[in-house]
Amino acid sequence: MRVLVGYATAHGSTPGVAVRLAAGLDRAGLQTDVRPVDVVDDADAYDAFVLGSAVHDQSWLDPAKAFLRDNLETLGPRPVWLFSVGMPGALRGPWKRLGPMEAPVIVRSLPTDLSHRGHRLFSGVIRAAQLPLGGRIRFRLMGGRYGDYRDWDVIDAWAAEIAGELLRT
């Protein structure tokens, strides 16, 4: 079975998540390709998809949303999982409770006729240089902390879950 682990990124933490997911699928014996969605020229070549994007303003990046729209017919009958990479792990105090509420908002911003087997919101890397001055001020006022918040154990577990489901079919 050939699986595309496709992604759209803004600052580079989403490809790390995609590579880690693909490594887990590879260990289970699946054949994976990891690539940015805007360079995928033949989605029909894949039997399953794990697709993700960085999240800005509670929405996927345009290249990822375009890939979904342009390939709905191909994706429809095949197994599809979605992942988003944002900053819930960087939030503290009362703002931390808002992190999990972002996932449903993200999914609602995607094409409504896209069938998928699951969605996960992972924390990524947040650096001061990624934000404009106003964004840095708001982030700090919210109690945000810069750093790498990717939880590799959680990512590995999800890859194993996906692999198990694909190998049962």
GROMACS .gro file of C-alpha atoms in nm:
model
  169
    1MET     CA    1   0.000   0.000   0.000
    2ARG     CA    2   0.135   0.339  -0.101
    3VAL     CA    3   0.064   0.628   0.138
    4LEU     CA    4   0.115   0.999   0.078
    5VAL     CA    5   0.210   1.197   0.385
    6GLY     CA    6   0.155   1.542   0.243
    7TYR     CA    7   0.189   1.876   0.415
    8ALA     CA    8   0.191   2.253   0.386
    9THR     CA    9   0.425   2.453   0.607
   10ALA     CA   10   0.498   2.811   0.695
   11HIS     CA   11   0.796   2.795   0.929
   12GLY     CA   12   0.919   2.435   0.914
   13SER     CA   13   0.776   2.236   1.204
   14THR     CA   14   0.502   2.066   0.998
   15PRO     CA   15   0.750   1.876   0.775
   16GLY     CA   16   0.909   1.735   1.091
   17VAL     CA   17   0.573   1.598   1.200
   18ALA     CA   18   0.509   1.458   0.851
   19VAL     CA   19   0.849   1.286   0.839
   20ARG     CA   20   0.791   1.134   1.182
   21LEU     CA   21   0.445   1.006   1.082
   22ALA     CA   22   0.591   0.853   0.764
   23ALA     CA   23   0.868   0.684   0.962
   24GLY     CA   24   0.606   0.516   1.180
   25LEU     CA   25   0.412   0.400   0.876
   26ASP     CA   26   0.734   0.274   0.715
   27ARG     CA   27   0.821   0.072   1.027
   28ALA     CA   28   0.485  -0.102   0.991
   29GLY     CA   29   0.571  -0.204   0.635
   30LEU     CA   30   0.381   0.060   0.441
   31GLN     CA   31   0.539   0.248   0.151
   32THR     CA   32   0.530   0.621   0.212
   33ASP     CA   33   0.614   0.936   0.023
   34VAL     CA   34   0.657   1.258   0.222
   35ARG     CA   35   0.621   1.578   0.025
   36PRO     CA   36   0.470   1.923   0.023
   37VAL     CA   37   0.119   1.903  -0.119
   38ASP     CA   38   0.189   2.175  -0.373
   39VAL     CA   39   0.440   1.950  -0.555
   40VAL     CA   40   0.223   1.635  -0.567
   41ASP     CA   41   0.148   1.582  -0.935
   42ASP     CA   42  -0.049   1.255  -0.922
   43ALA     CA   43  -0.263   1.199  -0.614
   44ASP     CA   44  -0.421   0.902  -0.791
   45ALA     CA   45  -0.092   0.711  -0.744
   46TYR     CA   46  -0.166   0.670  -0.371
   47ASP     CA   47  -0.385   0.423  -0.187
   48ALA     CA   48  -0.415   0.628   0.133
   49PHE     CA   49  -0.340   0.979   0.258
   50VAL     CA   50  -0.216   1.143   0.575
   51LEU     CA   51  -0.243   1.515   0.506
   52GLY     CA   52  -0.155   1.809   0.722
   53SER     CA   53  -0.089   2.177   0.743
   54ALA     CA   54   0.041   2.444   0.968
   55VAL     CA   55  -0.245   2.641   1.119
   56HIS     CA   56  -0.273   3.018   1.092
   57ASP     CA   57  -0.583   3.195   1.220
   58GLN     CA   58  -0.746   2.859   1.297
   59SER     CA   59  -0.725   2.746   0.936
   60TRP     CA   60  -0.501   2.537   0.714
   61LEU     CA   61  -0.266   2.712   0.476
   62ASP     CA   62  -0.399   2.779   0.124
   63PRO     CA   63  -0.183   2.515  -0.055
   64ALA     CA   64  -0.320   2.241   0.171
   65LYS     CA   65  -0.681   2.354   0.132
   66ALA     CA   66  -0.629   2.376  -0.246
   67PHE     CA   67  -0.493   2.019  -0.253
   68LEU     CA   68  -0.805   1.894  -0.076
   69ARG     CA   69  -1.040   2.084  -0.310
   70ASP     CA   70  -0.852   1.980  -0.624
   71ASN     CA   71  -0.839   1.613  -0.527
   72LEU     CA   72  -1.175   1.551  -0.358
   73GLU     CA   73  -1.275   1.294  -0.617
   74THR     CA   74  -0.952   1.098  -0.565
   75LEU     CA   75  -0.958   1.128  -0.187
   76GLY     CA   76  -1.325   1.034  -0.151
   77PRO     CA   77  -1.309   0.655  -0.170
   78ARG     CA   78  -0.965   0.623  -0.007
   79PRO     CA   79  -0.860   0.631   0.358
   80VAL     CA   80  -0.767   0.985   0.463
   81TRP     CA   81  -0.633   1.117   0.793
   82LEU     CA   82  -0.572   1.485   0.866
   83PHE     CA   83  -0.332   1.659   1.100
   84SER     CA   84  -0.280   2.020   1.193
   85VAL     CA   85   0.023   2.179   1.352
   86GLY     CA   86  -0.040   2.479   1.573
   87MET     CA   87   0.064   2.618   1.906
   88PRO     CA   88  -0.166   2.481   2.179
   89GLY     CA   89   0.133   2.340   2.369
   90ALA     CA   90   0.289   2.686   2.391
   91LEU     CA   91  -0.008   2.838   2.572
   92ARG     CA   92  -0.028   2.867   2.950
   93GLY     CA   93  -0.283   2.954   3.214
   94PRO     CA   94  -0.646   3.001   3.107
   95TRP     CA   95  -0.544   3.018   2.739
   96LYS     CA   96  -0.425   2.656   2.751
   97ARG     CA   97  -0.786   2.542   2.789
   98LEU     CA   98  -0.869   2.705   2.454
   99GLY     CA   99  -0.615   2.492   2.261
  100PRO     CA  100  -0.831   2.179   2.223
  101MET     CA  101  -1.126   2.393   2.111
  102GLU     CA  102  -0.931   2.491   1.800
  103ALA     CA  103  -0.940   2.145   1.637
  104PRO     CA  104  -1.313   2.148   1.549
  105VAL     CA  105  -1.281   2.502   1.410
  106ILE     CA  106  -0.996   2.389   1.185
  107VAL     CA  107  -1.192   2.090   1.053
  108ARG     CA  108  -1.497   2.309   0.982
  109SER     CA  109  -1.277   2.530   0.762
  110LEU     CA  110  -1.198   2.234   0.533
  111PRO     CA  111  -1.420   2.115   0.246
  112THR     CA  112  -1.739   1.976   0.399
  113ASP     CA  113  -1.762   1.689   0.152
  114LEU     CA  114  -1.418   1.554   0.248
  115SER     CA  115  -1.449   1.222   0.424
  116HIS     CA  116  -1.167   1.150   0.670
  117ARG     CA  117  -1.101   0.891   0.937
  118GLY     CA  118  -0.952   1.123   1.192
  119HIS     CA  119  -0.793   1.457   1.267
  120ARG     CA  120  -0.521   1.545   1.518
  121LEU     CA  121  -0.399   1.883   1.628
  122PHE     CA  122  -0.032   1.870   1.722
  123SER     CA  123   0.176   2.142   1.875
  124GLY     CA  124   0.467   2.264   1.670
  125VAL     CA  125   0.763   2.496   1.710
  126ILE     CA  126   0.708   2.861   1.794
  127ARG     CA  127   0.987   3.115   1.774
  128ALA     CA  128   0.975   3.491   1.827
  129ALA     CA  129   1.106   3.549   1.475
  130GLN     CA  130   0.794   3.383   1.331
  131LEU     CA  131   0.564   3.653   1.467
  132PRO     CA  132   0.537   4.023   1.386
  133LEU     CA  133   0.589   4.261   1.677
  134GLY     CA  134   0.218   4.282   1.758
  135GLY     CA  135   0.192   3.903   1.748
  136ARG     CA  136   0.489   3.866   1.982
  137ILE     CA  137   0.333   4.108   2.229
  138ARG     CA  138  -0.005   3.929   2.221
  139PHE     CA  139   0.164   3.589   2.249
  140ARG     CA  140   0.357   3.694   2.559
  141LEU     CA  141   0.051   3.861   2.715
  142MET     CA  142  -0.133   3.531   2.672
  143GLY     CA  143   0.145   3.360   2.868
  144GLY     CA  144   0.287   3.190   2.559
  145ARG     CA  145   0.635   3.045   2.567
  146TYR     CA  146   0.863   2.995   2.270
  147GLY     CA  147   1.004   2.651   2.200
  148ASP     CA  148   0.955   2.314   2.034
  149TYR     CA  149   0.634   2.157   2.162
  150ARG     CA  150   0.613   1.862   1.925
  151ASP     CA  151   0.527   1.551   2.128
  152TRP     CA  152   0.702   1.275   1.939
  153ASP     CA  153   0.545   0.997   2.149
  154VAL     CA  154   0.194   1.117   2.065
  155ILE     CA  155   0.287   1.149   1.696
  156ASP     CA  156   0.442   0.799   1.694
  157ALA     CA  157   0.133   0.652   1.862
  158TRP     CA  158  -0.095   0.808   1.601
  159ALA     CA  159   0.123   0.673   1.319
  160ALA     CA  160   0.098   0.325   1.472
  161GLU     CA  161  -0.280   0.363   1.498
  162ILE     CA  162  -0.307   0.463   1.131
  163ALA     CA  163  -0.076   0.179   1.025
  164GLY     CA  164  -0.280  -0.072   1.220
  165GLU     CA  165  -0.599   0.043   1.054
  166LEU     CA  166  -0.445   0.036   0.705
  167LEU     CA  167  -0.296  -0.310   0.753
  168ARG     CA  168  -0.633  -0.448   0.866
  169THR     CA  169  -0.798  -0.341   0.538
   0.00000   0.00000   0.00000
